[in-house]
């Protein structure tokens, strides 16, 4: 149980950089040059030490904005190596479980300090490896730091004695204990923030943790592993497990030694993980596996007839197209009231036309590449097929070359069953529908299987209240953009097919990595034996 006098300063969100200031701009330019000089290094499994001998398991990670540029090589675990890694973490879990919460919290605080000290460098890696622009990359680093500091403070609260009742003659206490072994499986789109958030939550709760970055962002995963090691986390408490999800994931998920799985990614993979983890346990499995699965979205914004159109245009353009629409929270369906439809739609399209596309390394570019050739082909095909069925309002044609650049596309439809209205695309594609009433808007919002983010632009308090009650979304944003959740202020996560976890960056998150136990002690002393 935590010593009562151990305290941490109050949580504060990390402030994003202001690249309008020359100091921050110059630091970012230097970081980009510095990281550029480190491209092509090779990182090994476990702790991402740089190695000079590349073996056949080392996979290149390419810059999506310049596909002939290798960002780094990362050693991928094969099935055997991944199970050996699990064994190592499993063995150490018994020690890590007993490590004082204070020690774990201090290590996570140290990790936050390291990430903060390296913030420009980490942003630069993101610009190269996943095609973020400066601001998006910086926000990702800030969120990673926030997750560390926030979960450290949450653990501090949870590790203090929770007296549920003190009656004369009985002492009742609730306490939280690590589950054992954590398996983290992360996506590439918030390559540092989400990987850090899930990993740190598991570690600080006392679970020895294997963490697997997405293939596309393995180098950033390596950067996190190096920072974790530098912070002083003991060997065996963590394991950087790069590798192909499809090859190593199912066996790890099914393994009896795993106690808690934290997954963020697509619904199809998430659902397969939930299914595999729920299989009837073998003879050696200690309990039912806990699965936290944060999955996809098909997010809508309603523009009401009395909306402030200037505000709505800005917020919707940002929500739909920042990071090329590759955020789980991105806007992909716009439901616009018929009374403002024509003026809103024409201005939205004009605003989208002004977005400049090119590599994120150049701060003038607002739109970068999509993550890889698979995404590029999928998005191009989706657009080409939709063009045959729907009215195309705009498609960007003058695309840069050399990277995975796809057109920004805006369609119009009244058919809510159309695949473009129903399915997550994960690219800069928006469909607009005219609505005649708020009821119609709510029904359209709720017509999809996802429930992640949503928004409404309205000046009517009663309409806003109705939106809160009737829009089936995990995070509702009112008269503002629907992306960019901030730790503590906007605990993040959805329901329906968008997820089954408690909100990341919120007060309930850590409970999922812990087992609650209660002690009820008869304190009427009838004489004890001496120790
Ligand atoms: P993905 O599902 O393809 O991959 C996610 C991770 O799962 C990767 O590490 C991958 O290697 C691994 N994986 C793949 N197959 C596996 C298997 N069979 N078993 C175990 N692991 C496996 O997703 P992605 O393309 O990396 O990310 C994009 C998706 O993530 C989108 O659908 C997006 O909406 C979602 N997402 C959701 C949230 C949220 O908070 N709800 C946040 C970010 C991204």
Coordinates of C-alpha atoms and ligand atoms in Angstrom, one line a residue:
X1 CA 0.0 0.0 0.0
X2 CA 1.3 3.5 -0.9
X3 CA 3.0 5.6 1.6
X4 CA 0.6 8.5 2.4
X5 CA 3.1 11.2 2.1
X6 CA 4.2 10.5 -1.5
X7 CA 2.6 13.2 -3.6
X8 CA 2.9 14.4 -7.2
X9 CA 2.2 17.9 -8.5
X10 CA -1.3 18.3 -9.9
X11 CA -1.8 17.0 -13.5
X12 CA -1.5 19.6 -16.2
X13 CA -1.7 19.0 -20.0
X14 CA 1.4 19.4 -22.0
X15 CA 1.2 22.6 -24.0
X16 CA 1.4 22.2 -27.7
X17 CA 4.2 24.1 -29.5
X18 CA 3.6 27.3 -31.4
X19 CA 5.4 27.0 -34.7
X20 CA 4.6 30.6 -35.4
X21 CA 7.4 31.4 -33.0
X22 CA 10.8 31.3 -34.6
X23 CA 12.3 29.4 -31.6
X24 CA 10.1 26.4 -31.9
X25 CA 10.3 26.5 -35.6
X26 CA 14.1 26.4 -35.6
X27 CA 14.1 23.6 -33.1
X28 CA 11.8 21.6 -35.3
X29 CA 13.9 22.2 -38.3
X30 CA 17.0 21.1 -36.4
X31 CA 15.3 18.0 -35.2
X32 CA 14.2 17.1 -38.7
X33 CA 17.8 17.5 -39.9
X34 CA 19.1 15.5 -37.0
X35 CA 16.6 12.6 -37.5
X36 CA 17.3 12.7 -41.2
X37 CA 20.9 11.9 -40.4
X38 CA 19.7 8.9 -38.3
X39 CA 17.4 7.3 -40.9
X40 CA 18.2 3.7 -41.9
X41 CA 19.4 2.5 -38.5
X42 CA 18.4 -1.0 -37.3
X43 CA 16.6 -1.7 -34.0
X44 CA 16.4 -5.0 -32.3
X45 CA 13.6 -6.6 -30.4
X46 CA 13.0 -6.3 -26.7
X47 CA 14.6 -2.8 -26.0
X48 CA 15.2 -1.4 -29.5
X49 CA 19.0 -1.3 -29.1
X50 CA 20.6 -0.2 -32.4
X51 CA 22.4 -3.1 -34.1
X52 CA 24.9 -2.9 -36.9
X53 CA 24.3 -6.4 -38.3
X54 CA 21.0 -6.7 -40.1
X55 CA 19.4 -10.2 -40.3
X56 CA 16.7 -11.5 -42.5
X57 CA 14.1 -10.6 -39.9
X58 CA 14.8 -6.9 -40.1
X59 CA 12.1 -5.1 -42.0
X60 CA 12.3 -1.7 -43.5
X61 CA 9.9 1.0 -42.6
X62 CA 9.4 3.6 -45.4
X63 CA 8.5 7.2 -45.5
X64 CA 5.0 7.4 -46.9
X65 CA 5.7 10.9 -48.4
X66 CA 8.9 9.6 -50.1
X67 CA 8.5 5.9 -50.6
X68 CA 12.1 5.3 -51.6
X69 CA 13.3 6.5 -48.2
X70 CA 13.9 3.9 -45.5
X71 CA 13.2 5.4 -42.1
X72 CA 14.7 2.5 -40.3
X73 CA 14.9 -1.3 -40.1
X74 CA 13.2 -3.1 -37.2
X75 CA 13.7 -6.7 -36.2
X76 CA 10.4 -8.5 -36.4
X77 CA 9.6 -11.4 -34.0
X78 CA 8.6 -14.7 -35.6
X79 CA 6.1 -16.8 -33.7
X80 CA 8.8 -18.6 -31.7
X81 CA 10.5 -15.4 -30.6
X82 CA 7.2 -13.8 -29.6
X83 CA 6.4 -16.7 -27.4
X84 CA 9.9 -16.6 -25.9
X85 CA 9.4 -12.9 -25.2
X86 CA 6.1 -13.7 -23.5
X87 CA 7.8 -16.3 -21.4
X88 CA 10.4 -13.7 -20.3
X89 CA 7.7 -11.1 -19.4
X90 CA 5.6 -13.8 -17.7
X91 CA 8.5 -14.8 -15.5
X92 CA 9.3 -11.3 -14.5
X93 CA 5.6 -10.4 -13.9
X94 CA 5.8 -12.0 -10.4
X95 CA 8.6 -9.6 -9.4
X96 CA 7.0 -6.6 -11.2
X97 CA 3.7 -7.3 -9.4
X98 CA 5.4 -6.9 -6.1
X99 CA 7.3 -3.8 -7.1
X100 CA 6.0 -0.9 -5.0
X101 CA 3.5 1.3 -6.8
X102 CA 5.6 4.3 -5.9
X103 CA 8.6 2.9 -7.9
X104 CA 6.4 2.2 -10.9
X105 CA 4.9 5.7 -10.7
X106 CA 8.3 7.3 -10.5
X107 CA 9.5 5.3 -13.5
X108 CA 6.5 6.5 -15.5
X109 CA 7.2 10.1 -14.4
X110 CA 10.8 9.7 -15.6
X111 CA 9.5 8.4 -18.9
X112 CA 7.3 11.4 -19.3
X113 CA 10.4 13.7 -18.6
X114 CA 12.4 11.8 -21.3
X115 CA 9.6 12.1 -23.8
X116 CA 9.3 15.8 -23.1
X117 CA 13.0 16.3 -23.4
X118 CA 12.9 14.5 -26.8
X119 CA 9.6 16.1 -28.0
X120 CA 11.1 17.7 -31.2
X121 CA 13.0 14.6 -32.1
X122 CA 9.9 12.3 -31.6
X123 CA 7.8 14.7 -33.7
X124 CA 10.4 14.5 -36.4
X125 CA 10.3 10.7 -36.4
X126 CA 6.6 10.9 -36.9
X127 CA 6.9 13.3 -39.8
X128 CA 9.2 10.8 -41.5
X129 CA 7.5 7.5 -40.6
X130 CA 3.8 8.2 -40.8
X131 CA 3.5 11.4 -42.7
X132 CA 2.2 13.7 -40.0
X133 CA 2.7 17.4 -40.3
X134 CA 4.5 19.3 -37.6
X135 CA 1.4 20.2 -35.6
X136 CA -0.2 16.8 -35.7
X137 CA 3.1 15.2 -34.7
X138 CA 3.6 17.6 -31.8
X139 CA 0.0 16.9 -30.6
X140 CA 0.8 13.2 -30.7
X141 CA 3.9 13.6 -28.5
X142 CA 1.9 15.9 -26.1
X143 CA -0.7 13.2 -25.7
X144 CA 1.9 10.5 -25.0
X145 CA 3.4 12.7 -22.2
X146 CA 0.0 13.4 -20.8
X147 CA -0.9 9.7 -20.7
X148 CA 2.2 9.1 -18.6
X149 CA 1.6 11.9 -16.2
X150 CA -2.2 11.2 -15.9
X151 CA -2.0 7.5 -15.4
X152 CA 0.9 8.0 -12.9
X153 CA -1.5 10.2 -10.9
X154 CA -4.4 7.8 -11.3
X155 CA -2.2 4.9 -10.0
X156 CA -1.2 7.1 -7.1
X157 CA -4.9 7.5 -6.1
X158 CA -5.6 3.8 -6.6
X159 CA -2.7 2.7 -4.6
X160 CA -3.8 4.6 -1.5
X161 CA -5.9 2.7 1.0
X162 CA -9.6 2.8 0.2
X163 CA -11.6 2.4 3.3
X164 CA -15.1 1.5 2.4
X165 CA -16.3 1.6 6.0
X166 CA -14.8 1.9 9.5
X167 CA -17.2 0.7 12.1
X168 CA -16.2 0.0 15.6
X169 CA -15.1 -3.6 15.5
X170 CA -14.6 -3.9 11.7
X171 CA -12.2 -2.4 9.2
X172 CA -13.3 -2.7 5.5
X173 CA -10.8 -2.0 2.8
X174 CA -10.7 -2.0 -1.0
X175 CA -7.5 -2.3 -2.8
X176 CA -6.3 -2.7 -6.4
X177 CA -3.8 -5.3 -7.6
X178 CA -2.0 -6.0 -10.9
X179 CA -3.4 -8.7 -13.1
X180 CA -0.1 -10.1 -14.2
X181 CA 0.9 -9.9 -17.9
X182 CA -0.3 -7.2 -20.3
X183 CA -0.3 -7.5 -24.1
X184 CA -0.6 -4.2 -25.9
X185 CA -1.4 -4.1 -29.7
X186 CA -1.4 -0.7 -31.2
X187 CA -2.3 1.1 -34.5
X188 CA 0.0 3.3 -36.6
X189 CA -2.2 6.5 -36.7
X190 CA -1.3 7.8 -33.2
X191 CA 2.0 5.9 -33.3
X192 CA 3.4 7.3 -30.1
X193 CA 0.4 8.5 -28.1
X194 CA -1.8 5.4 -28.3
X195 CA 1.2 2.9 -27.9
X196 CA 2.5 4.9 -24.9
X197 CA -1.0 5.3 -23.3
X198 CA -1.8 1.6 -23.4
X199 CA 1.7 0.5 -22.5
X200 CA 2.1 2.9 -19.6
X201 CA -1.4 2.1 -18.2
X202 CA -0.5 -1.6 -18.1
X203 CA 3.0 -1.0 -16.7
X204 CA 2.1 1.5 -14.0
X205 CA -0.7 -0.9 -12.9
X206 CA 2.0 -3.5 -12.2
X207 CA 1.6 -5.7 -15.3
X208 CA 4.7 -6.8 -17.0
X209 CA 4.0 -5.8 -20.6
X210 CA 4.7 -6.9 -24.2
X211 CA 3.9 -4.1 -26.6
X212 CA 3.5 -4.4 -30.3
X213 CA 3.5 -1.3 -32.5
X214 CA 1.8 -1.5 -35.9
X215 CA 4.1 -2.6 -38.6
X216 CA 3.9 0.8 -40.3
X217 CA 5.1 2.7 -37.2
X218 CA 7.7 0.2 -35.9
X219 CA 10.5 2.8 -35.7
X220 CA 8.4 5.1 -33.4
X221 CA 7.6 2.0 -31.4
X222 CA 11.4 1.5 -31.1
X223 CA 11.8 5.1 -29.9
X224 CA 9.3 4.4 -27.1
X225 CA 11.1 1.2 -26.2
X226 CA 14.4 3.1 -26.0
X227 CA 12.8 5.8 -23.8
X228 CA 11.3 3.1 -21.5
X229 CA 14.7 1.5 -21.1
X230 CA 16.3 4.9 -20.5
X231 CA 13.8 5.7 -17.8
X232 CA 15.0 2.6 -15.9
X233 CA 12.2 0.1 -16.2
X234 CA 13.8 -3.3 -15.3
X235 CA 14.5 -5.9 -18.0
X236 CA 11.5 -8.3 -18.2
X237 CA 9.0 -5.7 -17.1
X238 CA 8.6 -4.6 -20.8
X239 CA 9.3 -6.1 -24.1
X240 CA 9.2 -4.3 -27.5
X241 CA 7.7 -6.8 -29.8
X242 CA 7.7 -5.6 -33.3
X243 CA 6.2 -8.0 -35.8
X244 CA 3.4 -8.8 -38.2
X245 CA 0.1 -8.7 -36.3
X246 CA -1.5 -11.4 -38.4
X247 CA 1.4 -13.8 -37.8
X248 CA 2.2 -13.4 -34.1
X249 CA -1.0 -11.8 -32.8
X250 CA -3.4 -14.7 -32.6
X251 CA -1.1 -17.0 -30.7
X252 CA -0.2 -14.3 -28.2
X253 CA -3.8 -13.4 -27.7
X254 CA -4.7 -17.1 -27.2
X255 CA -1.8 -17.7 -24.9
X256 CA -2.7 -18.8 -21.3
X257 CA 0.0 -16.5 -19.8
X258 CA -1.7 -13.3 -21.0
X259 CA -4.0 -11.7 -18.5
X260 CA -5.0 -8.4 -20.1
X261 CA -5.0 -7.3 -23.7
X262 CA -5.1 -3.6 -24.7
X263 CA -5.9 -3.3 -28.3
X264 CA -6.6 -0.2 -30.5
X265 CA -7.2 -0.7 -34.2
X266 CA -9.8 -1.8 -36.7
X267 CA -13.0 -3.4 -35.7
X268 CA -12.3 -6.5 -37.8
X269 CA -9.0 -7.2 -35.9
X270 CA -10.5 -6.1 -32.6
X271 CA -13.4 -8.5 -32.9
X272 CA -11.2 -11.4 -33.8
X273 CA -9.1 -10.6 -30.6
X274 CA -12.2 -10.5 -28.5
X275 CA -13.3 -13.9 -29.9
X276 CA -9.9 -15.6 -29.5
X277 CA -9.4 -14.3 -26.0
X278 CA -12.9 -15.5 -24.9
X279 CA -12.1 -19.1 -25.8
X280 CA -12.7 -21.5 -23.0
X281 CA -9.4 -21.4 -20.9
X282 CA -7.0 -24.3 -21.0
X283 CA -5.9 -26.1 -17.8
X284 CA -3.1 -23.6 -17.0
X285 CA -4.9 -20.3 -17.6
X286 CA -5.4 -18.4 -14.4
X287 CA -8.5 -16.6 -15.2
X288 CA -10.7 -15.0 -17.8
X289 CA -8.7 -12.6 -20.0
X290 CA -9.6 -9.0 -19.9
X291 CA -9.8 -7.4 -23.3
X292 CA -9.9 -3.6 -23.9
X293 CA -10.6 -3.0 -27.6
X294 CA -10.8 0.5 -29.0
X295 CA -11.9 0.2 -32.6
X296 CA -13.1 2.2 -35.6
X297 CA -15.5 5.0 -36.3
X298 CA -17.8 6.5 -38.9
X299 CA -18.2 9.9 -37.4
X300 CA -20.8 12.4 -38.4
X301 CA -21.4 16.1 -37.8
X302 CA -24.8 17.8 -38.0
X303 CA -24.9 21.3 -39.2
X304 CA -28.2 22.7 -37.9
X305 CA -30.2 25.5 -39.6
X306 CA -29.1 28.1 -37.1
X307 CA -25.4 27.0 -37.0
X308 CA -22.6 29.6 -37.1
X309 CA -21.5 28.6 -40.6
X310 CA -18.1 30.3 -40.4
X311 CA -17.3 28.2 -37.3
X312 CA -18.8 25.1 -38.8
X313 CA -16.7 25.3 -42.0
X314 CA -13.4 25.7 -40.1
X315 CA -14.2 22.9 -37.6
X316 CA -15.5 20.5 -40.3
X317 CA -12.6 21.0 -42.7
X318 CA -10.2 20.3 -39.8
X319 CA -12.1 17.3 -38.5
X320 CA -12.4 15.7 -41.9
X321 CA -9.0 16.3 -43.4
X322 CA -6.4 16.8 -40.8
X323 CA -3.9 13.9 -41.0
X324 CA -5.7 13.0 -44.2
X325 CA -8.7 11.8 -42.4
X326 CA -6.7 9.0 -40.8
X327 CA -7.9 9.6 -37.3
X328 CA -10.4 7.3 -35.7
X329 CA -12.3 10.4 -34.7
X330 CA -12.2 12.0 -38.2
X331 CA -15.4 13.4 -39.7
X332 CA -16.6 11.4 -42.7
X333 CA -20.3 12.2 -42.8
X334 CA -21.8 15.6 -42.9
X335 CA -25.5 16.1 -42.3
X336 CA -26.5 19.6 -43.3
X337 CA -29.9 21.1 -42.7
X338 CA -31.7 22.0 -46.0
X339 CA -32.1 25.7 -45.0
X340 CA -28.3 26.2 -45.0
X341 CA -27.3 23.3 -47.3
X342 CA -26.4 25.2 -50.4
X343 CA -24.3 28.0 -48.7
X344 CA -22.6 25.5 -46.4
X345 CA -21.7 22.9 -49.0
X346 CA -20.3 25.4 -51.5
X347 CA -18.2 27.0 -48.9
X348 CA -17.0 23.7 -47.4
X349 CA -15.9 22.6 -50.9
X350 CA -14.1 25.9 -51.6
X351 CA -12.4 25.6 -48.2
X352 CA -11.3 22.0 -48.9
X353 CA -9.9 23.1 -52.3
X354 CA -7.4 25.5 -50.6
X355 CA -5.7 22.7 -48.6
X356 CA -2.1 22.3 -49.7
X357 CA -0.9 18.8 -50.2
X358 CA 2.7 17.6 -49.9
X359 CA 5.2 16.0 -47.4
X360 CA 4.6 16.9 -43.8
X361 CA 8.2 17.9 -43.4
X362 CA 7.3 21.2 -45.2
X363 CA 5.2 23.1 -42.7
X364 CA 3.3 24.8 -45.5
X365 CA 1.6 21.5 -46.3
X366 CA -1.7 20.8 -44.6
X367 CA -2.4 17.4 -46.2
X368 CA 0.2 14.7 -46.4
X369 CA 0.3 11.1 -47.7
X370 CA -1.7 8.2 -46.5
X371 CA 0.2 5.5 -44.6
X372 CA 1.0 2.9 -47.2
X373 CA 0.3 1.5 -50.6
X374 CA -2.5 -0.7 -49.3
X375 CA -4.3 2.3 -47.9
X376 CA -3.6 4.2 -51.1
X377 CA -5.1 1.5 -53.3
X378 CA -8.1 1.0 -51.0
X379 CA -9.0 4.7 -50.9
X380 CA -8.5 5.2 -54.6
X381 CA -10.7 2.2 -55.3
X382 CA -13.4 3.4 -52.9
X383 CA -13.4 6.8 -54.6
X384 CA -13.5 5.4 -58.1
X385 CA -16.4 3.1 -57.2
X386 CA -18.3 5.8 -55.4
X387 CA -17.9 8.1 -58.5
X388 CA -20.0 5.6 -60.4
X389 CA -22.9 5.8 -57.9
X390 CA -22.8 9.2 -56.2
X391 CA -22.5 12.8 -57.2
X392 CA -18.9 13.9 -56.8
X393 CA -18.7 17.5 -55.5
X394 CA -15.0 17.7 -55.5
X395 CA -11.9 15.6 -56.1
X396 CA -8.4 17.0 -55.8
X397 CA -6.4 16.2 -58.9
X398 CA -3.0 17.9 -58.7
X399 CA -1.4 15.3 -56.4
X400 CA 2.3 15.4 -55.5
X401 CA 4.4 12.4 -56.7
X402 CA 6.8 10.1 -54.9
X403 CA 4.6 9.2 -52.0
X404 CA 1.2 7.7 -51.1
X405 CA -0.8 10.7 -51.9
X406 CA -4.5 10.2 -52.6
X407 CA -7.2 12.7 -53.7
X408 CA -9.3 14.5 -51.2
X409 CA -12.9 13.7 -52.3
X410 CA -16.3 15.0 -51.3
X411 CA -19.5 13.2 -52.3
X412 CA -23.1 13.9 -52.0
X413 CA -25.8 11.3 -51.4
X414 CA -29.3 10.8 -49.8
X415 CA -28.8 7.1 -49.6
X416 CA -27.7 6.2 -46.0
X417 CA -27.3 2.6 -47.0
X418 CA -24.5 3.4 -49.4
X419 CA -21.2 1.9 -48.4
X420 CA -19.5 5.3 -48.3
X421 CA -22.1 6.3 -45.7
X422 CA -21.7 3.2 -43.6
X423 CA -18.1 2.0 -43.8
X424 CA -15.0 3.5 -42.3
X425 CA -12.7 4.7 -45.1
X426 CA -9.8 6.1 -43.1
X427 CA -8.8 8.7 -45.7
X428 CA -9.7 12.2 -46.8
X429 CA -13.2 11.3 -48.1
X430 CA -16.4 12.9 -46.9
X431 CA -20.0 12.3 -47.9
X432 CA -22.6 15.0 -47.4
X433 CA -26.4 14.5 -46.9
X434 CA -29.2 17.0 -46.8
X435 CA -31.4 16.7 -43.8
X436 CA -34.9 18.2 -43.4
X437 CA -35.0 18.0 -39.6
X438 CA -32.9 17.3 -36.5
X439 CA -34.8 14.0 -36.1
X440 CA -33.6 12.9 -39.5
X441 CA -30.0 14.0 -38.6
X442 CA -30.0 11.9 -35.4
X443 CA -31.5 8.9 -37.2
X444 CA -28.7 9.2 -39.8
X445 CA -26.0 9.5 -37.2
X446 CA -27.3 6.4 -35.4
X447 CA -27.8 4.4 -38.6
X448 CA -24.2 3.1 -38.6
X449 CA -22.7 0.3 -36.5
X450 CA -20.0 2.6 -35.0
X451 CA -20.4 5.1 -32.1
X452 CA -17.1 6.9 -31.6
X453 CA -17.2 10.7 -32.1
X454 CA -19.8 13.0 -33.4
X455 CA -20.6 16.7 -33.5
X456 CA -23.3 19.3 -33.8
X457 CA -23.1 22.9 -34.9
X458 CA -26.2 24.6 -33.5
X459 CA -27.1 27.8 -31.6
X460 CA -30.2 26.3 -30.1
X461 CA -29.8 25.1 -26.5
X462 CA -32.7 22.7 -26.8
X463 CA -31.2 21.2 -29.9
X464 CA -27.9 20.8 -28.2
X465 CA -29.5 19.1 -25.3
X466 CA -31.3 16.7 -27.6
X467 CA -28.1 15.9 -29.4
X468 CA -26.5 14.9 -26.0
X469 CA -29.4 12.5 -25.4
X470 CA -30.0 11.2 -28.9
X471 CA -26.7 11.0 -30.7
X472 CA -25.1 7.6 -30.2
X473 CA -21.5 8.6 -29.9
X474 CA -18.8 8.1 -27.2
X475 CA -17.5 11.6 -27.6
X476 CA -19.9 14.4 -28.7
X477 CA -18.4 17.7 -29.6
X478 CA -20.6 20.8 -29.8
X479 CA -19.8 23.8 -31.9
X480 CA -16.1 22.7 -32.3
X481 CA -14.0 20.2 -34.2
X482 CA -14.5 16.5 -33.4
X483 CA -10.9 15.4 -33.3
X484 CA -8.0 16.1 -30.9
X485 CA -9.2 14.6 -27.6
X486 CA -7.1 15.9 -24.7
X487 CA -6.2 13.6 -21.8
X488 CA -8.3 14.2 -18.7
X489 CA -10.5 16.9 -20.4
X490 CA -11.9 14.6 -23.0
X491 CA -11.7 10.9 -21.9
X492 CA -11.8 9.1 -25.2
X493 CA -13.6 6.1 -26.6
X494 CA -16.7 4.7 -28.1
X495 CA -19.3 2.0 -28.0
X496 CA -21.2 -0.2 -30.4
X497 CA -18.6 -1.5 -32.8
X498 CA -16.2 1.3 -31.8
X499 CA -15.1 -0.3 -28.7
X500 CA -15.5 -2.1 -25.4
X501 CA -13.1 -0.3 -23.2
X502 CA -13.4 2.4 -20.6
X503 CA -12.3 5.7 -21.9
X504 CA -8.6 6.3 -22.5
X505 CA -7.3 9.3 -20.6
X506 CA -10.2 9.1 -18.2
X507 CA -10.6 8.2 -14.6
X508 CA -11.9 4.7 -15.2
X509 CA -9.1 3.5 -17.5
X510 CA -6.7 2.0 -15.1
X511 CA -9.3 -0.2 -13.4
X512 CA -9.2 -2.4 -16.4
X513 CA -5.6 -3.4 -15.7
X514 CA -6.2 -4.2 -12.1
X515 CA -8.1 -6.6 -9.9
X516 CA -10.1 -5.1 -7.0
X517 CA -10.0 -7.0 -3.7
X518 CA -11.6 -6.2 -0.4
X519 CA -10.5 -7.0 3.1
X520 CA -12.9 -7.1 6.0
X521 CA -11.2 -7.5 9.3
X522 CA -12.7 -8.1 12.7
X523 CA -10.7 -5.6 14.8
X524 CA -12.1 -6.6 18.1
X525 CA -8.8 -7.7 19.6
X526 CA -9.0 -10.9 21.5
X527 CA -5.3 -11.1 21.9
X528 CA -2.8 -11.7 19.0
X529 CA 0.3 -13.8 18.8
X530 CA 3.4 -11.7 18.6
X531 CA 5.3 -11.6 15.2
Ligands
LIG1 P1 -5.3 -2.7 -37.6 O1 -6.5 -3.3 -36.9 O2 -5.0 -3.1 -39.0 O3 -4.0 -3.0 -36.7 C1 -3.9 -2.7 -35.4 C2 -2.8 -3.6 -34.7 O4 -3.3 -4.9 -34.7 C3 -1.5 -3.6 -35.4 O5 -0.5 -3.6 -34.5 C4 -1.5 -4.9 -36.2 O6 -0.3 -5.4 -36.4 C5 -2.3 -5.8 -35.2 N1 -2.9 -7.0 -35.8 C6 -3.3 -7.2 -37.1 N2 -3.9 -8.4 -37.2 C7 -3.9 -9.0 -36.0 C8 -4.3 -10.2 -35.4 N3 -4.9 -11.1 -36.2 N4 -4.2 -10.4 -34.1 C9 -3.6 -9.5 -33.3 N5 -3.1 -8.3 -33.8 C10 -3.3 -8.0 -35.1 O7 -5.5 -1.1 -37.5 P2 -4.6 0.0 -38.0 O8 -4.7 0.1 -39.5 O9 -3.2 0.0 -37.4 O10 -5.3 1.3 -37.4 C11 -6.4 1.9 -38.0 C12 -7.7 1.5 -37.3 O11 -7.6 1.8 -35.9 C13 -8.9 2.3 -37.7 O12 -10.0 1.4 -37.8 C14 -9.2 3.3 -36.6 O13 -10.5 3.7 -36.5 C15 -8.7 2.5 -35.4 N6 -8.4 3.3 -34.3 C16 -9.3 3.4 -33.2 C17 -9.0 4.3 -32.2 C18 -9.9 4.4 -31.0 O14 -9.5 5.0 -30.0 N7 -11.1 3.9 -31.1 C19 -7.8 5.0 -32.2 C20 -6.9 4.9 -33.3 C21 -7.2 4.0 -34.3

